[in-house]
mmCIF file of C-alpha atoms in Angstrom:
data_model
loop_
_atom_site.group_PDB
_atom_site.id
_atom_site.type_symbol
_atom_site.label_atom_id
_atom_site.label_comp_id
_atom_site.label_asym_id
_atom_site.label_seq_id
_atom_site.Cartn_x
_atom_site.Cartn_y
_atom_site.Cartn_z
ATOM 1 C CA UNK A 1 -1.054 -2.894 -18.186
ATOM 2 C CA UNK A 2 -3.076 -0.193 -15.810
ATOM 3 C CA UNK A 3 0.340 1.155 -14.490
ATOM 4 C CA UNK A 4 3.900 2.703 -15.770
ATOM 5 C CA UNK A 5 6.705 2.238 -13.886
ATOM 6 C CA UNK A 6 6.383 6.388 -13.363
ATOM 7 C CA UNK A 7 2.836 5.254 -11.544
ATOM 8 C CA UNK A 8 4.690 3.010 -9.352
ATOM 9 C CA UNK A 9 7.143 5.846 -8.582
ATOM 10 C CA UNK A 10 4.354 7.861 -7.289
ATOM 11 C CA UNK A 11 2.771 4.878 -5.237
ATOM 12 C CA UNK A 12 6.446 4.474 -3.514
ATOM 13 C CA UNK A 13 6.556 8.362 -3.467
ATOM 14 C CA UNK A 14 3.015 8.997 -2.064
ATOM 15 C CA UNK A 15 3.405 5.896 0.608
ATOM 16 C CA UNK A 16 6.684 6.632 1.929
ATOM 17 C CA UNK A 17 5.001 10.452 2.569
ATOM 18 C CA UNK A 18 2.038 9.146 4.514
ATOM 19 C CA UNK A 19 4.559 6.436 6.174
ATOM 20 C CA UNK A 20 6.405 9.686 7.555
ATOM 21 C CA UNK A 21 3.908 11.665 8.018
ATOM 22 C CA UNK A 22 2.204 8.386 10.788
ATOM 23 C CA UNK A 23 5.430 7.171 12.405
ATOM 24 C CA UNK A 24 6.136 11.169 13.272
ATOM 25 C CA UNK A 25 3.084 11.782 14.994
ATOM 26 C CA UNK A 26 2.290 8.624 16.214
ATOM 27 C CA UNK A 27 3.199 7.339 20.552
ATOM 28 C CA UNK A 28 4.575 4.352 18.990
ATOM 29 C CA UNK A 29 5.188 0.904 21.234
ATOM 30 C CA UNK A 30 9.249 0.085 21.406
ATOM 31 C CA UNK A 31 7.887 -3.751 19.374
ATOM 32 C CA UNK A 32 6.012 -1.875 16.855
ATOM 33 C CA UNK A 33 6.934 -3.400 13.600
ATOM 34 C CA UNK A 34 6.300 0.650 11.970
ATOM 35 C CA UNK A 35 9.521 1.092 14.037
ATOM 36 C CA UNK A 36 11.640 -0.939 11.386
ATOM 37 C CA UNK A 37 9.508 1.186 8.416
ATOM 38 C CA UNK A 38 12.153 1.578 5.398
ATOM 39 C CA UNK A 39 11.026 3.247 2.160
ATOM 40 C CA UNK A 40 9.799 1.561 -0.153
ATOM 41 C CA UNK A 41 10.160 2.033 -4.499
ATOM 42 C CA UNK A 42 8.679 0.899 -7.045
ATOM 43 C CA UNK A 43 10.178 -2.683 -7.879
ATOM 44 C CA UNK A 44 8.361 -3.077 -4.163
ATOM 45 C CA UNK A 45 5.377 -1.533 -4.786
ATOM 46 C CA UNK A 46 5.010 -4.091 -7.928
ATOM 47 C CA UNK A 47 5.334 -7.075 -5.973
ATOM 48 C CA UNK A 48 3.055 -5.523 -3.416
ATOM 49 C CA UNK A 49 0.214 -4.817 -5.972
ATOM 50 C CA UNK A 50 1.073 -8.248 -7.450
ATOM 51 C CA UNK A 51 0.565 -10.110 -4.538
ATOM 52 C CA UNK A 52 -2.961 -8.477 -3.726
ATOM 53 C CA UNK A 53 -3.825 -9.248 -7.352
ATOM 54 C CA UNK A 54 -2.726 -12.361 -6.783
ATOM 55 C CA UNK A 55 -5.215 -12.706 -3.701
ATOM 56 C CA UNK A 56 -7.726 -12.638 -5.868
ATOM 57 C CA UNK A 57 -6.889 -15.568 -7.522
ATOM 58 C CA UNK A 58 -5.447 -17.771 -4.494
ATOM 59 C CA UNK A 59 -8.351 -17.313 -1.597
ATOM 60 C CA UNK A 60 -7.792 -17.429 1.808
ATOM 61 C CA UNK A 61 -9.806 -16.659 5.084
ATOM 62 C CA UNK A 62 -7.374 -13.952 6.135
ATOM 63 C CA UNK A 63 -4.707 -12.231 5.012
ATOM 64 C CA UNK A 64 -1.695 -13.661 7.481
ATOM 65 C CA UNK A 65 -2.460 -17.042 6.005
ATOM 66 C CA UNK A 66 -0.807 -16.299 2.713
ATOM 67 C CA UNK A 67 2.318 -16.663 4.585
ATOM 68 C CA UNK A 68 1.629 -19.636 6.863
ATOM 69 C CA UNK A 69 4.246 -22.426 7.107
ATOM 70 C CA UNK A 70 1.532 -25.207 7.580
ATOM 71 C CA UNK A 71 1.975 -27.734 4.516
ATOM 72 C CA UNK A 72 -1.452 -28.272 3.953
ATOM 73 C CA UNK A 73 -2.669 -24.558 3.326
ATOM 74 C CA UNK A 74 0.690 -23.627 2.518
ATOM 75 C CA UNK A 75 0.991 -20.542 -0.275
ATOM 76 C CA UNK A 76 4.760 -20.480 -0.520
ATOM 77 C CA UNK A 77 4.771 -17.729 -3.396
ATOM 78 C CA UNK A 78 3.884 -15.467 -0.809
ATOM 79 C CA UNK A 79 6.724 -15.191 1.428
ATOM 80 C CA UNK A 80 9.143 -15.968 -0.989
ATOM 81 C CA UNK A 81 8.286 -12.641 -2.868
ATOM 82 C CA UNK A 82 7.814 -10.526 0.677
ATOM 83 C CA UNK A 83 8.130 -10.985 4.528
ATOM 84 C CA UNK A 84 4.871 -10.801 5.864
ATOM 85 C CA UNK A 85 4.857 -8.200 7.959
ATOM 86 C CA UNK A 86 6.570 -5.600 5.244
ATOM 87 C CA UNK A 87 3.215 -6.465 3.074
ATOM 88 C CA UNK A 88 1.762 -5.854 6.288
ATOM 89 C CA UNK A 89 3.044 -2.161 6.513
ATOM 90 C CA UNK A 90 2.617 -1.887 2.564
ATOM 91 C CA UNK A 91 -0.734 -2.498 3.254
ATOM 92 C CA UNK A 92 -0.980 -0.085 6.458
ATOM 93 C CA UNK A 93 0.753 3.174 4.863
ATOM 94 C CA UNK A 94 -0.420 2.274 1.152
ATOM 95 C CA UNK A 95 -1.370 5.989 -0.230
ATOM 96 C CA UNK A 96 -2.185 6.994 -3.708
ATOM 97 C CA UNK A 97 -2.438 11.240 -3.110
ATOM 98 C CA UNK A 98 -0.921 13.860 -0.480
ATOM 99 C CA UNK A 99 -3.068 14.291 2.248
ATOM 100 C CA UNK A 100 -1.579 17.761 2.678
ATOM 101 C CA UNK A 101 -3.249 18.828 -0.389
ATOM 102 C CA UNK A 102 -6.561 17.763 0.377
ATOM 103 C CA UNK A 103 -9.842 20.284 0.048
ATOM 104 C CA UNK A 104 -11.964 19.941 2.861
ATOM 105 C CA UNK A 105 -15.529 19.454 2.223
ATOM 106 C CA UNK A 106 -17.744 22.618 1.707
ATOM 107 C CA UNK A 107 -14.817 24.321 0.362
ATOM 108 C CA UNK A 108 -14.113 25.099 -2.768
ATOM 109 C CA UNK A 109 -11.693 23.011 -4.913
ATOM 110 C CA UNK A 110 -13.230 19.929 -2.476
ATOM 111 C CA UNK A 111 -12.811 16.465 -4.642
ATOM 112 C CA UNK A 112 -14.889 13.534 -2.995
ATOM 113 C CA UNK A 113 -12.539 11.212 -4.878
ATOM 114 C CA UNK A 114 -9.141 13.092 -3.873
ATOM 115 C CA UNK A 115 -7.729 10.117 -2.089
ATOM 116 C CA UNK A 116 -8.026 8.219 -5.217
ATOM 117 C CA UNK A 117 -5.844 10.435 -6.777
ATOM 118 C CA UNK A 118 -4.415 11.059 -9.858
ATOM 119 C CA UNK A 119 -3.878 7.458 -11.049
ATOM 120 C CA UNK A 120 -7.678 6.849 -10.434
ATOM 121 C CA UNK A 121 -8.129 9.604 -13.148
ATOM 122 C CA UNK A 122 -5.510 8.195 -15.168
ATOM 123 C CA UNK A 123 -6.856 4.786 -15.385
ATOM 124 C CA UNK A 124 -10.230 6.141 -15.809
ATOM 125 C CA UNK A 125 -9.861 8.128 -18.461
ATOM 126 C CA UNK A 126 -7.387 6.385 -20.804
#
């Protein structure tokens, strides 16, 4: 109710950036699962800011156990709606502005809640 599908647009958008941005500069290991990153979009990004609201409601000591095969703790939802270690990456790389266009502090233009960006504002002042 928060979000448009044009907000989860710019989540894919601003994630996929950052995503680029890390795997480019990074010395990555040859198993690194950032090595397999594909873009994401926004049917994605809905399921992956589902599931966290979702992990609100179903608790668990730590996040890999949302996706553990052992029948008594079992949460199947979980990995039938995304592998675990794509939520994983999600999760890593999850942006909401353009570093590139951040103000550093003591300059002008600086905004302390830049990385928040512009859906922060959007939900705040609707």
């Amino acid at each position: 109710l928060f979000l448009c599908d044009n907000d989860f647009e710019f989540l894919a958008q601003q994630t996929n950036k950052y995503a680029q941005q890390f795997i480019s500069s990074a010395h990555l290991k040859p198993h690194s699962r950032f090595n397999k990153w594909q873009e994401t979009n926004s049917t994605e990004m809905k399921k992956f800011i589902s599931l966290i609201l979702l992990m609100g409601l179903v608790h668990q000591l730590d996040i890999k156990e949302y996706w553990t095969t052992d029948p008594v703790t079992a949460t199947p939802f979980f990995p039938s709606a995304m592998p675990r270690d794509r939520f994983l990456s999600l999760m890593t790389f999850l942006h909401l502005n353009d570093n590139s266009q951040d103000v550093p502090r003591g300059q002008d233009g600086y905004d302390p809640l830049f990385k928040l960006g512009p859906l922060y504002h959007k939900i705040l002042y609707r």
